[in-house]
PDB file of C-alpha atoms in Angstrom:
ATOM      1  CA  MET A  25     -29.606 -22.663   1.368  1.00 43.00           C
ATOM      2  CA  GLU A  26     -28.653 -21.524   4.833  1.00 42.00           C
ATOM      3  CA  PHE A  27     -28.191 -25.342   5.701  1.00 41.00           C
ATOM      4  CA  LEU A  28     -25.778 -25.878   3.035  1.00 40.00           C
ATOM      5  CA  ALA A  29     -23.605 -22.774   3.798  1.00 43.00           C
ATOM      6  CA  ARG A  30     -23.301 -23.478   7.325  1.00 45.00           C
ATOM      7  CA  LYS A  31     -22.374 -27.017   6.436  1.00 45.00           C
ATOM      8  CA  GLY A  32     -19.798 -25.820   3.947  1.00 47.00           C
ATOM      9  CA  PHE A  33     -18.308 -23.654   6.642  1.00 44.00           C
ATOM     10  CA  GLN A  34     -18.052 -26.271   9.232  1.00 50.00           C
ATOM     11  CA  LEU A  35     -16.215 -28.303   6.726  1.00 44.00           C
ATOM     12  CA  PHE A  36     -13.747 -25.538   6.330  1.00 45.00           C
ATOM     13  CA  ILE A  37     -13.197 -24.956   9.953  1.00 43.00           C
ATOM     14  CA  ARG A  38     -12.696 -28.954  10.361  1.00 48.00           C
ATOM     15  CA  TYR A  39      -9.801 -29.242   7.638  1.00 41.00           C
ATOM     16  CA  LEU A  40      -8.371 -25.953   9.028  1.00 41.00           C
ATOM     17  CA  LEU A  41      -7.987 -27.719  12.606  1.00 39.00           C
ATOM     18  CA  VAL A  42      -6.871 -31.118  11.078  1.00 39.00           C
ATOM     19  CA  CYS A  43      -4.190 -29.126   8.720  1.00 41.00           C
ATOM     20  CA  PHE A  44      -2.826 -27.170  11.519  1.00 39.00           C
ATOM     21  CA  ASN A  45      -2.381 -30.061  13.547  1.00 45.00           C
ATOM     22  CA  GLU A  46      -0.441 -31.538  10.989  1.00 42.00           C
ATOM     23  CA  ASN A  47       1.586 -28.314  10.372  1.00 44.00           C
ATOM     24  CA  THR A  48       0.846 -28.469   6.422  1.00 39.00           C
ATOM     25  CA  TYR A  49      -0.185 -25.293   4.982  1.00 37.00           C
ATOM     26  CA  ILE A  50      -0.576 -26.615   1.343  1.00 37.00           C
ATOM     27  CA  CYS A  51      -3.029 -29.099   2.939  1.00 37.00           C
ATOM     28  CA  ILE A  52      -5.286 -26.072   3.983  1.00 34.00           C
ATOM     29  CA  ILE A  53      -5.088 -24.705   0.691  1.00 33.00           C
ATOM     30  CA  ILE A  54      -6.077 -27.911  -1.013  1.00 37.00           C
ATOM     31  CA  ASN A  55      -8.795 -28.749   1.157  1.00 49.00           C
ATOM     32  CA  VAL A  56     -10.401 -25.369   1.097  1.00 34.00           C
ATOM     33  CA  LYS A  57     -10.391 -25.420  -2.757  1.00 45.00           C
ATOM     34  CA  ASN A  58     -11.942 -28.862  -2.824  1.00 51.00           C
ATOM     35  CA  ASN A  59     -14.746 -27.968  -0.080  1.00 52.00           C
ATOM     36  CA  MET A  60     -15.542 -24.621  -1.948  1.00 49.00           C
ATOM     37  CA  LYS A  61     -15.928 -26.594  -5.305  1.00 48.00           C
ATOM     38  CA  LYS A  62     -18.255 -29.046  -3.351  1.00 48.00           C
ATOM     39  CA  LEU A  63     -20.223 -26.275  -1.895  1.00 40.00           C
ATOM     40  CA  LEU A  64     -20.521 -24.437  -5.068  1.00 39.00           C
ATOM     41  CA  PHE A  65     -21.546 -27.740  -7.004  1.00 41.00           C
ATOM     42  CA  ALA A  66     -24.269 -28.413  -4.334  1.00 41.00           C
ATOM     43  CA  LEU A  67     -25.747 -24.836  -4.543  1.00 39.00           C
ATOM     44  CA  SER A  68     -25.761 -24.913  -8.164  1.00 40.00           C
ATOM     45  CA  PHE A  69     -27.702 -28.340  -8.196  1.00 37.00           C
ATOM     46  CA  ILE A  70     -30.227 -26.897  -5.956  1.00 38.00           C
ATOM     47  CA  PHE A  71     -30.705 -23.798  -8.099  1.00 37.00           C
ATOM     48  CA  VAL A  72     -31.203 -26.073 -11.037  1.00 35.00           C
ATOM     49  CA  PHE A  73     -34.036 -28.049  -9.356  1.00 36.00           C
ATOM     50  CA  LEU A  74     -35.777 -25.595  -7.238  1.00 39.00           C
ATOM     51  CA  PRO A  75     -39.084 -24.415  -8.836  1.00 41.00           C
ATOM     52  CA  GLY A  76     -39.232 -21.349 -10.631  1.00 43.00           C
ATOM     53  CA  ASN A  77     -41.022 -18.197  -9.722  1.00 55.00           C
ATOM     54  CA  ALA A  78     -44.708 -18.515  -8.909  1.00 77.00           C
ATOM     55  CA  LYS A  79     -47.022 -18.312 -11.824  1.00 92.00           C
ATOM     56  CA  SER A  80     -49.023 -15.174 -12.477  1.00 96.00           C
ATOM     57  CA  MET A  81     -52.585 -14.924 -13.059  1.00 98.00           C
ATOM     58  CA  ARG A  82     -51.909 -14.343 -16.610  1.00 98.00           C
ATOM     59  CA  GLU A  83     -49.934 -17.638 -16.912  1.00 98.00           C
ATOM     60  CA  MET A  84     -52.774 -19.491 -14.885  1.00 98.00           C
ATOM     61  CA  TRP A  85     -55.310 -18.110 -17.090  1.00 98.00           C
ATOM     62  CA  LEU A  86     -53.613 -19.352 -20.400  1.00 98.00           C
ATOM     63  CA  SER A  87     -52.643 -22.765 -18.893  1.00 98.00           C
ATOM     64  CA  MET A  88     -56.086 -23.240 -17.656  1.00 98.00           C
ATOM     65  CA  PRO A  89     -57.703 -26.653 -18.950  1.00 97.00           C
ATOM     66  CA  ASP A  90     -60.345 -26.198 -21.622  1.00 96.00           C
ATOM     67  CA  SER A  91     -62.590 -28.589 -19.464  1.00 96.00           C
ATOM     68  CA  LEU A  92     -63.064 -25.978 -16.731  1.00 96.00           C
ATOM     69  CA  MET A  93     -64.231 -23.506 -19.000  1.00 96.00           C
ATOM     70  CA  PRO A  94     -65.453 -25.225 -22.389  1.00 94.00           C
ATOM     71  CA  TYR A  95     -66.805 -22.076 -23.988  1.00 95.00           C
ATOM     72  CA  MET A  96     -63.469 -20.414 -23.606  1.00 97.00           C
ATOM     73  CA  ASN A  97     -60.471 -22.339 -25.319  1.00 97.00           C
ATOM     74  CA  LYS A  98     -57.140 -21.309 -25.219  1.00 97.00           C
ATOM     75  CA  ASN A  99     -57.322 -19.282 -28.288  1.00 98.00           C
ATOM     76  CA  LEU A 100     -60.064 -17.123 -27.100  1.00 98.00           C
ATOM     77  CA  ARG A 101     -58.319 -16.506 -23.687  1.00 98.00           C
ATOM     78  CA  GLN A 102     -55.211 -15.522 -25.313  1.00 98.00           C
ATOM     79  CA  GLU A 103     -57.160 -13.042 -27.403  1.00 98.00           C
ATOM     80  CA  MET A 104     -58.369 -11.472 -24.302  1.00 98.00           C
ATOM     81  CA  ILE A 105     -54.874 -11.245 -22.901  1.00 98.00           C
ATOM     82  CA  ASP A 106     -53.851  -9.380 -26.381  1.00 98.00           C
ATOM     83  CA  PHE A 107     -56.715  -7.144 -25.869  1.00 98.00           C
ATOM     84  CA  ILE A 108     -55.621  -6.231 -22.403  1.00 97.00           C
ATOM     85  CA  ASP A 109     -51.932  -5.698 -23.745  1.00 97.00           C
ATOM     86  CA  MET A 110     -53.135  -3.339 -26.508  1.00 97.00           C
ATOM     87  CA  LYS A 111     -55.166  -1.279 -23.647  1.00 96.00           C
ATOM     88  CA  LEU A 112     -58.425  -2.185 -25.550  1.00 97.00           C
ATOM     89  CA  HIS A 113     -61.901  -3.644 -24.159  1.00 96.00           C
ATOM     90  CA  ALA A 114     -61.070  -7.413 -23.807  1.00 98.00           C
ATOM     91  CA  ASP A 115     -64.574  -8.598 -25.386  1.00 97.00           C
ATOM     92  CA  VAL A 116     -64.716 -11.694 -27.288  1.00 98.00           C
ATOM     93  CA  LYS A 117     -67.581 -13.939 -28.664  1.00 98.00           C
ATOM     94  CA  ASN A 118     -67.483 -17.360 -26.580  1.00 98.00           C
ATOM     95  CA  LEU A 119     -68.032 -20.799 -28.281  1.00 97.00           C
ATOM     96  CA  LEU A 120     -71.725 -20.329 -27.126  1.00 96.00           C
ATOM     97  CA  GLY A 121     -72.031 -17.302 -29.203  1.00 96.00           C
ATOM     98  CA  ASP A 122     -72.523 -15.020 -26.010  1.00 96.00           C
ATOM     99  CA  ASN A 123     -69.990 -11.956 -25.367  1.00 97.00           C
ATOM    100  CA  SER A 124     -67.429 -12.492 -22.768  1.00 98.00           C
ATOM    101  CA  ARG A 125     -65.196  -9.746 -21.201  1.00 98.00           C
ATOM    102  CA  MET A 126     -62.160  -9.633 -19.145  1.00 98.00           C
ATOM    103  CA  ASP A 127     -62.996  -6.763 -16.807  1.00 97.00           C
ATOM    104  CA  THR A 128     -59.851  -6.797 -14.435  1.00 97.00           C
ATOM    105  CA  LEU A 129     -56.465  -8.407 -14.667  1.00 98.00           C
ATOM    106  CA  THR A 130     -53.505  -8.043 -12.381  1.00 97.00           C
ATOM    107  CA  SER A 131     -50.695 -10.073 -11.439  1.00 96.00           C
ATOM    108  CA  ASN A 132     -52.784 -12.378  -9.051  1.00 97.00           C
ATOM    109  CA  TYR A 133     -56.353 -11.527  -9.658  1.00 98.00           C
ATOM    110  CA  VAL A 134     -58.752 -11.595 -12.756  1.00 98.00           C
ATOM    111  CA  HIS A 135     -62.538 -10.819 -12.970  1.00 98.00           C
ATOM    112  CA  LEU A 136     -64.549 -11.836 -15.844  1.00 98.00           C
ATOM    113  CA  THR A 137     -68.049 -11.327 -17.189  1.00 98.00           C
ATOM    114  CA  MET A 138     -69.024 -14.493 -19.120  1.00 97.00           C
ATOM    115  CA  ASP A 139     -72.276 -13.742 -20.127  1.00 96.00           C
ATOM    116  CA  THR A 140     -75.322 -11.717 -18.780  1.00 95.00           C
ATOM    117  CA  LEU A 141     -75.872 -14.182 -15.795  1.00 96.00           C
ATOM    118  CA  THR A 142     -72.370 -15.353 -14.827  1.00 97.00           C
ATOM    119  CA  THR A 143     -69.079 -13.815 -13.468  1.00 98.00           C
ATOM    120  CA  VAL A 144     -65.878 -15.512 -12.591  1.00 98.00           C
ATOM    121  CA  GLU A 145     -63.447 -14.233 -10.218  1.00 98.00           C
ATOM    122  CA  MET A 146     -59.871 -15.844  -9.518  1.00 98.00           C
ATOM    123  CA  ARG A 147     -57.334 -14.987  -6.963  1.00 98.00           C
ATOM    124  CA  LEU A 148     -53.674 -16.511  -6.402  1.00 98.00           C
ATOM    125  CA  LEU A 149     -53.328 -16.786  -2.413  1.00 97.00           C
ATOM    126  CA  PRO A 150     -49.938 -17.265  -0.994  1.00 96.00           C
ATOM    127  CA  GLN A 151     -49.438 -20.220   0.953  1.00 93.00           C
ATOM    128  CA  THR A 152     -46.898 -20.691   3.581  1.00 84.00           C
ATOM    129  CA  ASP A 153     -45.175 -23.774   2.665  1.00 81.00           C
ATOM    130  CA  THR A 154     -45.878 -24.316  -1.039  1.00 87.00           C
ATOM    131  CA  ASP A 155     -46.816 -22.592  -4.356  1.00 90.00           C
ATOM    132  CA  SER A 156     -49.777 -20.223  -4.374  1.00 95.00           C
ATOM    133  CA  LEU A 157     -53.292 -21.572  -4.370  1.00 97.00           C
ATOM    134  CA  LEU A 158     -55.861 -20.258  -6.824  1.00 98.00           C
ATOM    135  CA  CYS A 159     -59.298 -19.632  -5.584  1.00 98.00           C
ATOM    136  CA  MET A 160     -62.121 -19.580  -8.218  1.00 98.00           C
ATOM    137  CA  VAL A 161     -65.383 -18.051  -7.712  1.00 98.00           C
ATOM    138  CA  THR A 162     -68.061 -18.593 -10.173  1.00 98.00           C
ATOM    139  CA  THR A 163     -71.269 -16.783  -9.405  1.00 98.00           C
ATOM    140  CA  VAL A 164     -74.523 -17.335 -11.376  1.00 97.00           C
ATOM    141  CA  ALA A 165     -77.636 -15.036 -11.055  1.00 95.00           C
ATOM    142  CA  GLY A 166     -80.597 -17.099 -11.982  1.00 86.00           C
ATOM    143  CA  PRO A 167     -81.975 -14.482 -11.181  1.00 83.00           C
ATOM    144  CA  ALA A 168     -80.691 -14.591  -7.510  1.00 91.00           C
ATOM    145  CA  LYS A 169     -77.053 -14.865  -7.090  1.00 95.00           C
ATOM    146  CA  GLU A 170     -75.319 -18.123  -5.904  1.00 97.00           C
ATOM    147  CA  SER A 171     -71.551 -18.895  -5.873  1.00 97.00           C
ATOM    148  CA  ASP A 172     -69.475 -21.904  -6.375  1.00 97.00           C
ATOM    149  CA  ILE A 173     -66.109 -21.724  -5.007  1.00 98.00           C
ATOM    150  CA  THR A 174     -63.336 -24.081  -5.964  1.00 98.00           C
ATOM    151  CA  PHE A 175     -59.328 -24.200  -5.391  1.00 98.00           C
ATOM    152  CA  PHE A 176     -56.724 -25.392  -7.717  1.00 98.00           C
ATOM    153  CA  ASP A 177     -52.993 -25.906  -7.107  1.00 97.00           C
ATOM    154  CA  SER A 178     -50.547 -24.000  -9.707  1.00 96.00           C
ATOM    155  CA  ASN A 179     -51.163 -27.017 -12.039  1.00 97.00           C
ATOM    156  CA  TRP A 180     -54.812 -26.903 -12.032  1.00 98.00           C
ATOM    157  CA  HIS A 181     -55.196 -29.927  -9.951  1.00 98.00           C
ATOM    158  CA  PRO A 182     -58.145 -29.646  -7.569  1.00 98.00           C
ATOM    159  CA  VAL A 183     -57.573 -28.954  -3.863  1.00 97.00           C
ATOM    160  CA  TYR A 184     -60.001 -29.621  -1.190  1.00 96.00           C
ATOM    161  CA  LEU A 185     -59.671 -27.132   1.863  1.00 95.00           C
ATOM    162  CA  LYS A 186     -61.747 -28.463   4.764  1.00 94.00           C
ATOM    163  CA  GLY A 187     -63.308 -25.738   6.799  1.00 95.00           C
ATOM    164  CA  ALA A 188     -61.829 -23.530   4.360  1.00 97.00           C
ATOM    165  CA  PHE A 189     -63.837 -20.406   5.790  1.00 97.00           C
ATOM    166  CA  GLY A 190     -63.367 -19.962   9.550  1.00 95.00           C
ATOM    167  CA  GLY A 191     -63.583 -23.722   9.929  1.00 95.00           C
ATOM    168  CA  LYS A 192     -66.655 -23.968   8.112  1.00 95.00           C
ATOM    169  CA  ASP A 193     -67.403 -25.145   4.449  1.00 94.00           C
ATOM    170  CA  GLN A 194     -69.169 -23.129   2.110  1.00 94.00           C
ATOM    171  CA  ARG A 195     -72.881 -24.471   2.450  1.00 91.00           C
ATOM    172  CA  GLU A 196     -72.457 -23.736   6.117  1.00 94.00           C
ATOM    173  CA  ILE A 197     -72.046 -19.925   5.683  1.00 95.00           C
ATOM    174  CA  ALA A 198     -75.462 -19.037   4.488  1.00 93.00           C
ATOM    175  CA  SER A 199     -77.016 -19.603   7.972  1.00 92.00           C
ATOM    176  CA  GLU A 200     -74.343 -17.212   9.389  1.00 94.00           C
ATOM    177  CA  LEU A 201     -75.541 -14.414   7.625  1.00 97.00           C
ATOM    178  CA  ILE A 202     -78.427 -13.583   9.601  1.00 96.00           C
ATOM    179  CA  SER A 203     -78.441 -12.768  13.216  1.00 96.00           C
ATOM    180  CA  ARG A 204     -81.198 -11.323  15.694  1.00 96.00           C
ATOM    181  CA  PRO A 205     -80.614  -7.781  17.007  1.00 96.00           C
ATOM    182  CA  ASP A 206     -80.800  -7.249  20.760  1.00 95.00           C
ATOM    183  CA  THR A 207     -83.793  -4.997  20.268  1.00 95.00           C
ATOM    184  CA  MET A 208     -85.892  -7.416  18.258  1.00 97.00           C
ATOM    185  CA  LYS A 209     -88.273  -9.819  19.703  1.00 97.00           C
ATOM    186  CA  GLU A 210     -87.850 -13.491  19.010  1.00 97.00           C
ATOM    187  CA  LYS A 211     -91.145 -14.157  17.466  1.00 97.00           C
ATOM    188  CA  ARG A 212     -90.339 -11.274  14.892  1.00 97.00           C
ATOM    189  CA  TYR A 213     -87.071 -12.572  14.048  1.00 97.00           C
ATOM    190  CA  GLU A 214     -88.384 -16.148  13.407  1.00 96.00           C
ATOM    191  CA  ASP A 215     -90.941 -14.345  10.969  1.00 96.00           C
ATOM    192  CA  LEU A 216     -88.378 -12.661   9.167  1.00 95.00           C
ATOM    193  CA  LYS A 217     -86.122 -15.490   9.071  1.00 94.00           C
ATOM    194  CA  ALA A 218     -88.856 -17.702   7.782  1.00 94.00           C
ATOM    195  CA  MET A 219     -89.193 -15.322   4.780  1.00 94.00           C
ATOM    196  CA  ILE A 220     -85.624 -16.523   3.505  1.00 92.00           C
ATOM    197  CA  ASP A 221     -86.357 -19.518   1.944  1.00 89.00           C
ATOM    198  CA  PRO A 222     -84.231 -21.271   0.321  1.00 90.00           C
ATOM    199  CA  MET A 223     -81.282 -19.692   1.919  1.00 91.00           C
ATOM    200  CA  MET A 224     -78.584 -18.851  -0.612  1.00 93.00           C
ATOM    201  CA  SER A 225     -75.275 -17.017  -0.652  1.00 95.00           C
ATOM    202  CA  TYR A 226     -72.945 -15.480  -3.033  1.00 97.00           C
ATOM    203  CA  ALA A 227     -69.048 -14.452  -2.433  1.00 98.00           C
ATOM    204  CA  LYS A 228     -66.859 -11.790  -3.729  1.00 98.00           C
ATOM    205  CA  LEU A 229     -63.217 -11.964  -3.965  1.00 98.00           C
ATOM    206  CA  SER A 230     -61.083  -8.837  -3.031  1.00 97.00           C
ATOM    207  CA  SER A 231     -58.930  -7.574  -5.904  1.00 95.00           C
ATOM    208  CA  SER A 232     -56.480  -5.843  -3.677  1.00 93.00           C
ATOM    209  CA  ASP A 233     -55.996  -8.461  -0.908  1.00 93.00           C
ATOM    210  CA  GLY A 234     -56.559 -11.847   0.243  1.00 92.00           C
ATOM    211  CA  ASP A 235     -60.192 -11.102   1.490  1.00 97.00           C
ATOM    212  CA  ILE A 236     -63.391 -12.765   0.429  1.00 98.00           C
ATOM    213  CA  THR A 237     -66.998 -11.619   1.389  1.00 98.00           C
ATOM    214  CA  PHE A 238     -70.235 -13.646   1.521  1.00 98.00           C
ATOM    215  CA  LEU A 239     -73.430 -12.071   1.027  1.00 97.00           C
ATOM    216  CA  LEU A 240     -76.982 -13.341   1.333  1.00 96.00           C
ATOM    217  CA  SER A 241     -79.246 -14.025  -1.831  1.00 94.00           C
ATOM    218  CA  PHE A 242     -83.037 -13.580  -1.764  1.00 90.00           C
ATOM    219  CA  PRO A 243     -84.623 -15.323  -4.521  1.00 85.00           C
ATOM    220  CA  MET A 244     -88.278 -15.288  -3.638  1.00 84.00           C
ATOM    221  CA  LEU A 245     -88.511 -11.763  -2.008  1.00 91.00           C
ATOM    222  CA  THR A 246     -90.167  -8.838  -3.305  1.00 91.00           C
ATOM    223  CA  LYS A 247     -88.332  -5.289  -2.964  1.00 91.00           C
ATOM    224  CA  GLU A 248     -90.728  -4.624  -0.020  1.00 94.00           C
ATOM    225  CA  ASP A 249     -89.775  -7.910   1.660  1.00 94.00           C
ATOM    226  CA  LYS A 250     -86.015  -7.186   1.154  1.00 92.00           C
ATOM    227  CA  LYS A 251     -86.383  -4.059   2.891  1.00 93.00           C
ATOM    228  CA  MET A 252     -88.105  -5.681   5.643  1.00 94.00           C
ATOM    229  CA  ILE A 253     -85.402  -8.361   6.540  1.00 95.00           C
ATOM    230  CA  GLU A 254     -82.374  -5.821   6.106  1.00 94.00           C
ATOM    231  CA  SER A 255     -82.324  -5.629  10.059  1.00 95.00           C
ATOM    232  CA  ILE A 256     -81.161  -9.337  10.450  1.00 97.00           C
ATOM    233  CA  VAL A 257     -78.938  -9.661   7.397  1.00 97.00           C
ATOM    234  CA  LEU A 258     -75.234  -9.528   7.702  1.00 96.00           C
ATOM    235  CA  GLN A 259     -72.056  -9.804   5.518  1.00 96.00           C
ATOM    236  CA  ARG A 260     -69.082 -11.894   6.520  1.00 97.00           C
ATOM    237  CA  LYS A 261     -65.594 -11.158   5.499  1.00 97.00           C
ATOM    238  CA  PHE A 262     -62.631 -13.622   5.855  1.00 98.00           C
ATOM    239  CA  LYS A 263     -59.065 -13.133   5.527  1.00 98.00           C
ATOM    240  CA  TRP A 264     -56.506 -15.493   3.807  1.00 97.00           C
ATOM    241  CA  ASP A 265     -53.905 -16.565   6.397  1.00 95.00           C
ATOM    242  CA  GLY A 266     -51.574 -18.652   4.335  1.00 94.00           C
ATOM    243  CA  LYS A 267     -53.566 -21.944   4.728  1.00 93.00           C
ATOM    244  CA  ARG A 268     -57.167 -21.099   4.938  1.00 94.00           C
ATOM    245  CA  PHE A 269     -59.916 -18.164   5.161  1.00 97.00           C
ATOM    246  CA  ASN A 270     -60.407 -16.981   8.939  1.00 95.00           C
TER     247      ASN A 270
END
């Protein structure tokens, strides 16, 4: 837009100079009018073909392909939205016969409890050079929590982000959620580390900003074992920077 305005102004000056050299003031008026028409036409053309406003989470939820969530068709998704608009609990019976609930809906975030084991979070992430990217975190507690993280563009086309989390992929994050304290002996650390097998992680999206937090799961540990390994367990938070989480 700035380029077109600048180009129009340059044309305007050029015609002024030519016309003054020829001492024809009528020419000035005609050329100014003609070039203003060209500029306005170009601007109107751009406005017509510019993409519309970025989709809201509500629009993304309703336009989501049924294949991504087969037990929640568009009618059920619309029903949830209707309940939210009426300020009622957004509970519906999904196509598997379980209760699903929309817990939170904002312009760029949604949290859903799909059944007793599964939650889904989605957040729209602004990008520096194109439409928002949607991050979907599906977490299943079976019984230990484990998340699957996927990205989509505004038309629900899958997007692969290499090294999306601080230069690493999701499966590489779990090993970074433990660390040996300076005061702990190496042997003790290795013994505690060996208790975490398999090493699984889950993620949480922030409802208020572009943060994602990774936490460790403990599928085979008793309550006492979990307390023992607390000293070596970390959380990792990454902030969206317009291209990836860092």
